[in-house]
PDB file of C-alpha atoms in Angstrom:
ATOM      1  CA  UNK A   7     -84.639 -37.089 -54.732  1.00  0.00           C
ATOM      2  CA  UNK A   8     -84.810 -40.610 -56.237  1.00  0.00           C
ATOM      3  CA  UNK A   9     -83.084 -39.384 -59.342  1.00  0.00           C
ATOM      4  CA  UNK A  10     -80.158 -37.993 -57.315  1.00  0.00           C
ATOM      5  CA  UNK A  11     -79.831 -41.237 -55.353  1.00  0.00           C
ATOM      6  CA  UNK A  12     -79.909 -43.271 -58.564  1.00  0.00           C
ATOM      7  CA  UNK A  13     -77.260 -41.076 -60.186  1.00  0.00           C
ATOM      8  CA  UNK A  14     -75.144 -41.258 -57.034  1.00  0.00           C
ATOM      9  CA  UNK A  15     -75.353 -45.058 -56.944  1.00  0.00           C
ATOM     10  CA  UNK A  16     -74.529 -45.298 -60.648  1.00  0.00           C
ATOM     11  CA  UNK A  17     -71.483 -43.059 -60.142  1.00  0.00           C
ATOM     12  CA  UNK A  18     -70.369 -45.198 -57.194  1.00  0.00           C
ATOM     13  CA  UNK A  19     -70.673 -48.397 -59.267  1.00  0.00           C
ATOM     14  CA  UNK A  20     -68.658 -46.821 -62.090  1.00  0.00           C
ATOM     15  CA  UNK A  21     -65.934 -45.554 -59.759  1.00  0.00           C
ATOM     16  CA  UNK A  22     -65.621 -48.975 -58.127  1.00  0.00           C
ATOM     17  CA  UNK A  23     -64.983 -50.525 -61.563  1.00  0.00           C
ATOM     18  CA  UNK A  24     -61.798 -48.476 -61.879  1.00  0.00           C
ATOM     19  CA  UNK A  25     -60.367 -50.072 -58.722  1.00  0.00           C
ATOM     20  CA  UNK A  26     -59.052 -53.351 -60.107  1.00  0.00           C
ATOM     21  CA  UNK A  27     -57.120 -55.909 -58.010  1.00  0.00           C
ATOM     22  CA  UNK A  28     -53.570 -56.853 -58.930  1.00  0.00           C
ATOM     23  CA  UNK A  29     -53.508 -59.817 -61.274  1.00  0.00           C
ATOM     24  CA  UNK A  30     -51.774 -63.064 -60.403  1.00  0.00           C
ATOM     25  CA  UNK A  31     -49.754 -63.434 -63.600  1.00  0.00           C
ATOM     26  CA  UNK A  32     -46.031 -64.173 -63.771  1.00  0.00           C
ATOM     27  CA  UNK A  33     -43.660 -64.470 -66.696  1.00  0.00           C
ATOM     28  CA  UNK A  34     -43.124 -68.161 -67.377  1.00  0.00           C
ATOM     29  CA  UNK A  35     -42.510 -70.903 -64.846  1.00  0.00           C
ATOM     30  CA  UNK A  36     -41.079 -69.926 -61.481  1.00  0.00           C
ATOM     31  CA  UNK A  37     -37.622 -71.242 -60.536  1.00  0.00           C
ATOM     32  CA  UNK A  38     -39.338 -72.576 -57.410  1.00  0.00           C
ATOM     33  CA  UNK A  39     -42.056 -74.438 -59.348  1.00  0.00           C
ATOM     34  CA  UNK A  40     -42.816 -78.041 -58.408  1.00  0.00           C
ATOM     35  CA  UNK A  41     -41.440 -79.091 -61.794  1.00  0.00           C
ATOM     36  CA  UNK A  42     -38.015 -77.917 -60.580  1.00  0.00           C
ATOM     37  CA  UNK A  43     -38.306 -80.144 -57.505  1.00  0.00           C
ATOM     38  CA  UNK A  44     -39.703 -83.372 -58.960  1.00  0.00           C
ATOM     39  CA  UNK A  45     -39.746 -84.924 -62.403  1.00  0.00           C
ATOM     40  CA  UNK A  46     -43.232 -83.961 -63.533  1.00  0.00           C
ATOM     41  CA  UNK A  47     -44.412 -86.035 -66.497  1.00  0.00           C
ATOM     42  CA  UNK A  48     -46.174 -84.150 -69.278  1.00  0.00           C
ATOM     43  CA  UNK A  49     -49.492 -85.792 -68.401  1.00  0.00           C
ATOM     44  CA  UNK A  50     -49.226 -84.576 -64.780  1.00  0.00           C
ATOM     45  CA  UNK A  51     -48.088 -81.107 -65.876  1.00  0.00           C
ATOM     46  CA  UNK A  52     -51.129 -80.862 -68.160  1.00  0.00           C
ATOM     47  CA  UNK A  53     -53.462 -81.818 -65.303  1.00  0.00           C
ATOM     48  CA  UNK A  54     -51.873 -79.301 -62.930  1.00  0.00           C
ATOM     49  CA  UNK A  55     -51.963 -76.544 -65.562  1.00  0.00           C
ATOM     50  CA  UNK A  56     -55.590 -77.158 -66.494  1.00  0.00           C
ATOM     51  CA  UNK A  57     -57.062 -78.000 -63.105  1.00  0.00           C
ATOM     52  CA  UNK A  58     -54.899 -76.477 -60.355  1.00  0.00           C
ATOM     53  CA  UNK A  59     -52.634 -73.640 -61.458  1.00  0.00           C
ATOM     54  CA  UNK A  60     -55.347 -70.982 -61.784  1.00  0.00           C
ATOM     55  CA  UNK A  61     -55.596 -70.795 -57.995  1.00  0.00           C
ATOM     56  CA  UNK A  62     -52.458 -72.556 -56.773  1.00  0.00           C
ATOM     57  CA  UNK A  63     -49.661 -70.878 -58.756  1.00  0.00           C
ATOM     58  CA  UNK A  64     -48.432 -67.486 -59.948  1.00  0.00           C
ATOM     59  CA  UNK A  65     -50.183 -67.978 -63.301  1.00  0.00           C
ATOM     60  CA  UNK A  66     -53.928 -67.468 -63.275  1.00  0.00           C
ATOM     61  CA  UNK A  67     -55.904 -67.463 -66.516  1.00  0.00           C
ATOM     62  CA  UNK A  68     -58.557 -64.850 -65.973  1.00  0.00           C
ATOM     63  CA  UNK A  69     -62.090 -64.951 -67.385  1.00  0.00           C
ATOM     64  CA  UNK A  70     -63.677 -61.842 -68.863  1.00  0.00           C
ATOM     65  CA  UNK A  71     -65.787 -61.174 -65.764  1.00  0.00           C
ATOM     66  CA  UNK A  72     -62.698 -60.535 -63.603  1.00  0.00           C
ATOM     67  CA  UNK A  73     -63.057 -56.860 -64.548  1.00  0.00           C
ATOM     68  CA  UNK A  74     -66.492 -56.595 -62.923  1.00  0.00           C
ATOM     69  CA  UNK A  75     -66.227 -55.491 -59.302  1.00  0.00           C
ATOM     70  CA  UNK A  76     -66.672 -56.843 -56.695  1.00  0.00           C
ATOM     71  CA  UNK A  77     -66.199 -60.169 -58.544  1.00  0.00           C
ATOM     72  CA  UNK A  78     -62.561 -59.316 -59.271  1.00  0.00           C
ATOM     73  CA  UNK A  79     -61.840 -58.602 -55.611  1.00  0.00           C
ATOM     74  CA  UNK A  80     -63.587 -61.799 -54.556  1.00  0.00           C
ATOM     75  CA  UNK A  81     -61.512 -63.853 -57.025  1.00  0.00           C
ATOM     76  CA  UNK A  82     -58.289 -62.135 -55.949  1.00  0.00           C
ATOM     77  CA  UNK A  83     -59.110 -63.023 -52.349  1.00  0.00           C
ATOM     78  CA  UNK A  84     -59.762 -66.669 -53.245  1.00  0.00           C
ATOM     79  CA  UNK A  85     -56.523 -66.929 -55.210  1.00  0.00           C
ATOM     80  CA  UNK A  86     -54.532 -65.405 -52.346  1.00  0.00           C
ATOM     81  CA  UNK A  87     -56.122 -67.848 -49.886  1.00  0.00           C
ATOM     82  CA  UNK A  88     -55.536 -70.829 -52.206  1.00  0.00           C
ATOM     83  CA  UNK A  89     -51.874 -69.930 -52.679  1.00  0.00           C
ATOM     84  CA  UNK A  90     -51.573 -69.643 -48.910  1.00  0.00           C
ATOM     85  CA  UNK A  91     -52.587 -73.307 -48.634  1.00  0.00           C
ATOM     86  CA  UNK A  92     -50.601 -74.603 -51.617  1.00  0.00           C
ATOM     87  CA  UNK A  93     -48.518 -72.765 -54.186  1.00  0.00           C
ATOM     88  CA  UNK A  94     -47.019 -74.919 -56.932  1.00  0.00           C
ATOM     89  CA  UNK A  95     -44.944 -71.915 -58.047  1.00  0.00           C
ATOM     90  CA  UNK A  96     -43.207 -71.827 -54.647  1.00  0.00           C
ATOM     91  CA  UNK A  97     -43.024 -75.572 -53.975  1.00  0.00           C
ATOM     92  CA  UNK A  98     -39.196 -75.580 -53.954  1.00  0.00           C
ATOM     93  CA  UNK A  99     -39.293 -73.271 -50.912  1.00  0.00           C
ATOM     94  CA  UNK A 100     -41.151 -75.868 -48.821  1.00  0.00           C
ATOM     95  CA  UNK A 101     -38.943 -77.956 -46.543  1.00  0.00           C
ATOM     96  CA  UNK A 102     -39.125 -81.711 -47.150  1.00  0.00           C
ATOM     97  CA  UNK A 103     -41.618 -82.362 -44.348  1.00  0.00           C
ATOM     98  CA  UNK A 104     -43.978 -79.588 -45.514  1.00  0.00           C
ATOM     99  CA  UNK A 105     -43.655 -80.684 -49.160  1.00  0.00           C
ATOM    100  CA  UNK A 106     -44.527 -84.273 -48.224  1.00  0.00           C
ATOM    101  CA  UNK A 107     -47.495 -83.037 -46.207  1.00  0.00           C
ATOM    102  CA  UNK A 108     -48.713 -80.906 -49.140  1.00  0.00           C
ATOM    103  CA  UNK A 109     -48.450 -83.895 -51.469  1.00  0.00           C
ATOM    104  CA  UNK A 110     -50.430 -86.020 -49.006  1.00  0.00           C
ATOM    105  CA  UNK A 111     -53.075 -83.273 -48.778  1.00  0.00           C
ATOM    106  CA  UNK A 112     -53.334 -83.116 -52.581  1.00  0.00           C
ATOM    107  CA  UNK A 113     -54.004 -86.862 -52.662  1.00  0.00           C
ATOM    108  CA  UNK A 114     -56.651 -86.552 -49.947  1.00  0.00           C
ATOM    109  CA  UNK A 115     -58.369 -83.511 -51.460  1.00  0.00           C
ATOM    110  CA  UNK A 116     -58.458 -85.044 -54.937  1.00  0.00           C
ATOM    111  CA  UNK A 117     -59.603 -88.461 -53.690  1.00  0.00           C
ATOM    112  CA  UNK A 118     -62.411 -86.980 -51.592  1.00  0.00           C
ATOM    113  CA  UNK A 119     -63.487 -84.603 -54.370  1.00  0.00           C
ATOM    114  CA  UNK A 120     -62.774 -81.491 -52.297  1.00  0.00           C
ATOM    115  CA  UNK A 121     -60.570 -80.041 -55.024  1.00  0.00           C
ATOM    116  CA  UNK A 122     -61.134 -78.283 -57.221  1.00  0.00           C
ATOM    117  CA  UNK A 123     -63.790 -76.412 -55.275  1.00  0.00           C
ATOM    118  CA  UNK A 124     -67.342 -76.988 -56.441  1.00  0.00           C
ATOM    119  CA  UNK A 125     -67.861 -73.211 -56.684  1.00  0.00           C
ATOM    120  CA  UNK A 126     -64.899 -73.037 -59.089  1.00  0.00           C
ATOM    121  CA  UNK A 127     -66.035 -76.016 -61.160  1.00  0.00           C
ATOM    122  CA  UNK A 128     -69.478 -74.458 -61.416  1.00  0.00           C
ATOM    123  CA  UNK A 129     -68.012 -71.673 -63.565  1.00  0.00           C
ATOM    124  CA  UNK A 130     -65.117 -73.724 -64.979  1.00  0.00           C
ATOM    125  CA  UNK A 131     -66.546 -77.130 -65.830  1.00  0.00           C
ATOM    126  CA  UNK A 132     -63.342 -78.122 -67.632  1.00  0.00           C
ATOM    127  CA  UNK A 133     -61.465 -77.915 -64.289  1.00  0.00           C
ATOM    128  CA  UNK A 134     -63.296 -80.916 -62.857  1.00  0.00           C
ATOM    129  CA  UNK A 135     -60.969 -83.875 -62.471  1.00  0.00           C
ATOM    130  CA  UNK A 136     -62.060 -87.063 -64.169  1.00  0.00           C
ATOM    131  CA  UNK A 137     -61.643 -90.362 -62.338  1.00  0.00           C
ATOM    132  CA  UNK A 138     -58.760 -91.168 -64.689  1.00  0.00           C
ATOM    133  CA  UNK A 139     -57.029 -87.846 -63.929  1.00  0.00           C
ATOM    134  CA  UNK A 140     -57.500 -88.391 -60.184  1.00  0.00           C
ATOM    135  CA  UNK A 141     -55.920 -91.820 -60.470  1.00  0.00           C
ATOM    136  CA  UNK A 142     -52.994 -90.572 -62.583  1.00  0.00           C
ATOM    137  CA  UNK A 143     -52.303 -87.679 -60.217  1.00  0.00           C
ATOM    138  CA  UNK A 144     -52.551 -89.682 -56.995  1.00  0.00           C
ATOM    139  CA  UNK A 145     -50.449 -92.544 -58.389  1.00  0.00           C
ATOM    140  CA  UNK A 146     -47.747 -90.070 -59.429  1.00  0.00           C
ATOM    141  CA  UNK A 147     -47.712 -88.509 -55.968  1.00  0.00           C
ATOM    142  CA  UNK A 148     -47.510 -91.925 -54.319  1.00  0.00           C
ATOM    143  CA  UNK A 149     -44.600 -92.831 -56.622  1.00  0.00           C
ATOM    144  CA  UNK A 150     -42.477 -90.000 -55.235  1.00  0.00           C
ATOM    145  CA  UNK A 151     -40.066 -91.519 -52.711  1.00  0.00           C
ATOM    146  CA  UNK A 152     -40.028 -88.398 -50.541  1.00  0.00           C
ATOM    147  CA  UNK A 153     -43.806 -88.379 -50.297  1.00  0.00           C
ATOM    148  CA  UNK A 154     -43.963 -92.010 -49.219  1.00  0.00           C
ATOM    149  CA  UNK A 155     -41.206 -91.807 -46.628  1.00  0.00           C
ATOM    150  CA  UNK A 156     -42.562 -88.610 -45.096  1.00  0.00           C
ATOM    151  CA  UNK A 157     -46.218 -89.671 -45.161  1.00  0.00           C
ATOM    152  CA  UNK A 158     -45.803 -92.927 -43.206  1.00  0.00           C
TER     153      UNK A 158
END
């Protein structure tokens, strides 16, 4: 009886591995990307690409373990939730008030160390923002006229 249960469980695990979530990968930069709304300096673009875009854009770089279920489903769920809060690939679709609010939230999240998530940094140590990167990013956001006028 144990042998049948073990074989059944093994078969279930193998079948589940075939059911992969849809990947969050787009061709190139979206026409609605934040870089098509604001002048994004190379230094800022590099920070966003390395630290934010995996969860907050249409271009996730996937690790090898994405193919192991249920990890893949869990990651897909997190990415969907993150893009629901902020999607740099769809930033042009935000009205000016919402865009200003998102920029203010980025500043707050980065300043308080809430982003990137500690659970993400745990597996992606290179995603952790340095103090210098936090300063560069928040100063750039504050320099945007629309962000300042809408945030006050």
